[in-house]
Every structure is written in structure tokens, then in C-alpha cells.
Amino acid sequence: MNNRTETGLPHVLTSGAIRALAFIAGAVLFLLMLATFADVVGRYFFNHPLLGTYELTQLALALIIFSALPWVTWKSEHVEIDFVYTRLSPRGKKVNRICVDLLVIGIFVLVGYAVILQGIKAQASGLVTEDLGIELYGAIFYMALCCLMSGLMVVQKLIKDATHD
């Protein structure tokens, strides 16, 4: 989002939640590093790897990616290919931004909804990890929440752009 200073309760709540998710992503990454280190040390020095490292790694990577998604969206740090965008007129750029933002909102909502459905299925079936028996529905619902929050970030950006142009 542009480098303007934003104020107001919605911005404070949103930025606080997004910063908390970014902190979670960093903390999970740190814990993943510790688990990998413990697994390597256990495997090569004690001939006893850390049980469940593979599934912890899978779960941690999903949590890192989805936790960082709202932050990346909030900061508008997604990879962009702008070779067409730079050739558009100012009006064309505005129309393009609105169309892309609406498409992205729709995608985040659809993905969030699909992930919620997967979470409901995982909860109903009692889906757990193989070695450690960790229930997966909580992580799945968390990923859905992160998708929906990312969509909310785009909605906020769209509203801000519409009121400042």
C-alpha cells in the first residue's frame, strides 16, 4: 500500500492483526529451523532422528506461507508483471487496477471458502498427522482465515484507492 500514514480504528485493528500474523510466520520459521537442527543432530550424531519432523515441516511451511500472505498483500509486495500496465493511459491503469483487485478479491474468497470446506471435512473425519497424531482442522481453518484476511486487505486497498484518486 502506498507510503501514506493511515489512521483510524479499522487501520489500527487491521495492521495489528497483520503484524501478529507476520510475527507468527517468523516464529514458526524459527521453530522449523530448531526442529530441523534437532533432527539433523539426532540423525547423524545419535542415530535417532526427531520423530515427526517431516510432518512438522509440512505443517510449518503451510502456516508460514499462509501467515505471511496477508502481510504481503497489505504491503503490496506481490510479484507483478507490468509490461502492459506501464503502457496504459492513467484511466486505463485505474481500470486495470480495479479489475485486478476485484479478481484477486474473488480468488481469495473462493480459496478461503474451499479451504473452510476442507477444514470441515478434516474435522468431521478426525484427520490427524501420521506420526504425531496432530489434528489438522485447526491449521486448515487458520489457513482459510489468512486467505480471507488477504481478501480484506485488497478490499481495503480498493476502497482507499477509490477515495484518494
Tab-separated table of N, CA, C and O in Angstrom, residues 29-72:
chain	number	residue	atom	x	y	z
A	29	LEU	N	8.783	-20.154	11.520
A	29	LEU	CA	10.015	-20.379	10.761
A	29	LEU	C	11.182	-20.680	11.705
A	29	LEU	O	11.980	-21.586	11.461
A	30	PHE	N	11.266	-19.937	12.810
A	30	PHE	CA	12.315	-20.184	13.797
A	30	PHE	C	12.173	-21.578	14.408
A	30	PHE	O	13.151	-22.322	14.541
A	31	LEU	N	10.939	-21.964	14.758
A	31	LEU	CA	10.707	-23.294	15.324
A	31	LEU	C	11.017	-24.389	14.310
A	31	LEU	O	11.544	-25.450	14.682
A	32	LEU	N	10.713	-24.142	13.052
A	32	LEU	CA	11.050	-25.089	11.993
A	32	LEU	C	12.568	-25.270	11.897
A	32	LEU	O	13.061	-26.387	11.752
A	33	MET	N	13.294	-24.164	12.025
A	33	MET	CA	14.748	-24.238	11.998
A	33	MET	C	15.262	-25.077	13.169
A	33	MET	O	16.136	-25.933	12.995
A	34	LEU	N	14.708	-24.861	14.357
A	34	LEU	CA	15.122	-25.637	15.527
A	34	LEU	C	14.814	-27.125	15.354
A	34	LEU	O	15.643	-27.978	15.685
A	35	ALA	N	13.630	-27.431	14.833
A	35	ALA	CA	13.247	-28.834	14.634
A	35	ALA	C	14.155	-29.504	13.612
A	35	ALA	O	14.577	-30.652	13.795
A	36	THR	N	14.473	-28.789	12.541
A	36	THR	CA	15.363	-29.345	11.520
A	36	THR	C	16.762	-29.569	12.094
A	36	THR	O	17.377	-30.616	11.853
A	37	PHE	N	17.251	-28.614	12.875
A	37	PHE	CA	18.560	-28.758	13.511
A	37	PHE	C	18.574	-29.968	14.446
A	37	PHE	O	19.495	-30.793	14.407
A	38	ALA	N	17.530	-30.091	15.276
A	38	ALA	CA	17.444	-31.224	16.207
A	38	ALA	C	17.367	-32.545	15.455
A	38	ALA	O	17.978	-33.542	15.865
A	39	ASP	N	16.646	-32.564	14.346
A	39	ASP	CA	16.533	-33.783	13.553
A	39	ASP	C	17.884	-34.175	12.959
A	39	ASP	O	18.273	-35.346	13.001
A	40	VAL	N	18.602	-33.203	12.409
A	40	VAL	CA	19.906	-33.489	11.807
A	40	VAL	C	20.899	-33.961	12.870
A	40	VAL	O	21.606	-34.956	12.674
A	41	VAL	N	20.931	-33.275	13.998
A	41	VAL	CA	21.846	-33.675	15.073
A	41	VAL	C	21.477	-35.072	15.574
A	41	VAL	O	22.347	-35.939	15.738
A	42	GLY	N	20.205	-35.303	15.797
A	42	GLY	CA	19.760	-36.623	16.256
A	42	GLY	C	20.051	-37.718	15.258
A	42	GLY	O	20.474	-38.827	15.626
A	43	ARG	N	19.848	-37.428	13.999
A	43	ARG	CA	20.043	-38.430	12.949
A	43	ARG	C	21.520	-38.790	12.776
A	43	ARG	O	21.877	-39.959	12.671
A	44	TYR	N	22.399	-37.781	12.727
A	44	TYR	CA	23.789	-38.043	12.385
A	44	TYR	C	24.712	-38.291	13.583
A	44	TYR	O	25.726	-38.941	13.428
A	45	PHE	N	24.355	-37.784	14.752
A	45	PHE	CA	25.237	-37.976	15.902
A	45	PHE	C	24.736	-39.039	16.876
A	45	PHE	O	25.517	-39.651	17.581
A	46	PHE	N	23.416	-39.235	16.927
A	46	PHE	CA	22.853	-40.199	17.878
A	46	PHE	C	22.101	-41.336	17.189
A	46	PHE	O	21.515	-42.182	17.851
A	47	ASN	N	22.083	-41.303	15.854
A	47	ASN	CA	21.370	-42.306	15.059
A	47	ASN	C	19.906	-42.436	15.493
A	47	ASN	O	19.343	-43.524	15.513
A	48	HIS	N	19.317	-41.288	15.855
A	48	HIS	CA	17.916	-41.276	16.305
A	48	HIS	C	17.275	-39.960	15.868
A	48	HIS	O	17.358	-38.953	16.567
A	49	PRO	N	16.627	-39.941	14.690
A	49	PRO	CA	16.025	-38.691	14.200
A	49	PRO	C	14.845	-38.260	15.070
A	49	PRO	O	14.273	-39.057	15.814
A	50	LEU	N	14.507	-37.008	14.970
A	50	LEU	CA	13.359	-36.457	15.681
A	50	LEU	C	12.076	-36.984	15.045
A	50	LEU	O	11.860	-36.820	13.838
A	51	LEU	N	11.248	-37.622	15.836
A	51	LEU	CA	10.003	-38.203	15.331
A	51	LEU	C	9.069	-37.100	14.820
A	51	LEU	O	8.843	-36.106	15.509
A	52	GLY	N	8.559	-37.286	13.625
A	52	GLY	CA	7.557	-36.376	13.071
A	52	GLY	C	8.107	-35.130	12.413
A	52	GLY	O	7.341	-34.223	12.103
A	53	THR	N	9.404	-35.066	12.187
A	53	THR	CA	9.987	-33.862	11.585
A	53	THR	C	9.403	-33.587	10.204
A	53	THR	O	9.119	-32.441	9.867
A	54	TYR	N	9.189	-34.632	9.439
A	54	TYR	CA	8.654	-34.446	8.082
A	54	TYR	C	7.270	-33.809	8.123
A	54	TYR	O	6.996	-32.843	7.410
A	55	GLU	N	6.397	-34.321	8.983
A	55	GLU	CA	5.046	-33.748	9.028
A	55	GLU	C	5.032	-32.383	9.711
A	55	GLU	O	4.241	-31.510	9.338
A	56	LEU	N	5.931	-32.163	10.677
A	56	LEU	CA	6.047	-30.825	11.268
A	56	LEU	C	6.520	-29.815	10.228
A	56	LEU	O	6.054	-28.677	10.198
A	57	THR	N	7.434	-30.241	9.351
A	57	THR	CA	7.921	-29.368	8.294
A	57	THR	C	6.792	-29.014	7.327
A	57	THR	O	6.627	-27.844	6.956
A	58	GLN	N	6.005	-29.995	6.934
A	58	GLN	CA	4.884	-29.728	6.040
A	58	GLN	C	3.895	-28.746	6.662
A	58	GLN	O	3.463	-27.785	6.026
A	59	LEU	N	3.536	-29.003	7.898
A	59	LEU	CA	2.581	-28.142	8.602
A	59	LEU	C	3.157	-26.741	8.797
A	59	LEU	O	2.471	-25.735	8.573
A	60	ALA	N	4.438	-26.663	9.180
A	60	ALA	CA	5.070	-25.368	9.403
A	60	ALA	C	5.138	-24.549	8.123
A	60	ALA	O	4.865	-23.336	8.140
A	61	LEU	N	5.483	-25.181	7.016
A	61	LEU	CA	5.560	-24.441	5.754
A	61	LEU	C	4.206	-23.885	5.346
A	61	LEU	O	4.103	-22.744	4.880
A	62	ALA	N	3.151	-24.660	5.539
A	62	ALA	CA	1.806	-24.167	5.238
A	62	ALA	C	1.464	-22.974	6.132
A	62	ALA	O	0.931	-21.960	5.653
A	63	LEU	N	1.782	-23.066	7.410
A	63	LEU	CA	1.486	-21.968	8.331
A	63	LEU	C	2.313	-20.724	8.000
A	63	LEU	O	1.797	-19.600	8.069
A	64	ILE	N	3.561	-20.907	7.621
A	64	ILE	CA	4.414	-19.767	7.265
A	64	ILE	C	3.852	-19.060	6.039
A	64	ILE	O	3.700	-17.832	6.016
A	65	ILE	N	3.554	-19.825	5.016
A	65	ILE	CA	3.061	-19.235	3.765
A	65	ILE	C	1.753	-18.502	3.980
A	65	ILE	O	1.590	-17.346	3.577
A	66	PHE	N	0.803	-19.137	4.651
A	66	PHE	CA	-0.497	-18.511	4.824
A	66	PHE	C	-0.458	-17.375	5.834
A	66	PHE	O	-1.218	-16.416	5.716
A	67	SER	N	0.425	-17.441	6.832
A	67	SER	CA	0.560	-16.341	7.785
A	67	SER	C	1.155	-15.110	7.119
A	67	SER	O	0.809	-13.980	7.459
A	68	ALA	N	2.078	-15.314	6.196
A	68	ALA	CA	2.729	-14.196	5.516
A	68	ALA	C	1.855	-13.596	4.416
A	68	ALA	O	2.059	-12.438	4.034
A	69	LEU	N	0.893	-14.342	3.918
A	69	LEU	CA	0.069	-13.876	2.804
A	69	LEU	C	-0.643	-12.553	3.088
A	69	LEU	O	-0.584	-11.629	2.260
A	70	PRO	N	-1.312	-12.381	4.240
A	70	PRO	CA	-1.936	-11.077	4.498
A	70	PRO	C	-0.924	-9.937	4.583
A	70	PRO	O	-1.202	-8.823	4.138
A	71	TRP	N	0.255	-10.200	5.149
A	71	TRP	CA	1.294	-9.168	5.242
A	71	TRP	C	1.741	-8.738	3.849
A	71	TRP	O	1.844	-7.543	3.559
A	72	VAL	N	2.013	-9.709	2.991
A	72	VAL	CA	2.455	-9.415	1.628
A	72	VAL	C	1.367	-8.647	0.885
A	72	VAL	O	1.655	-7.691	0.158
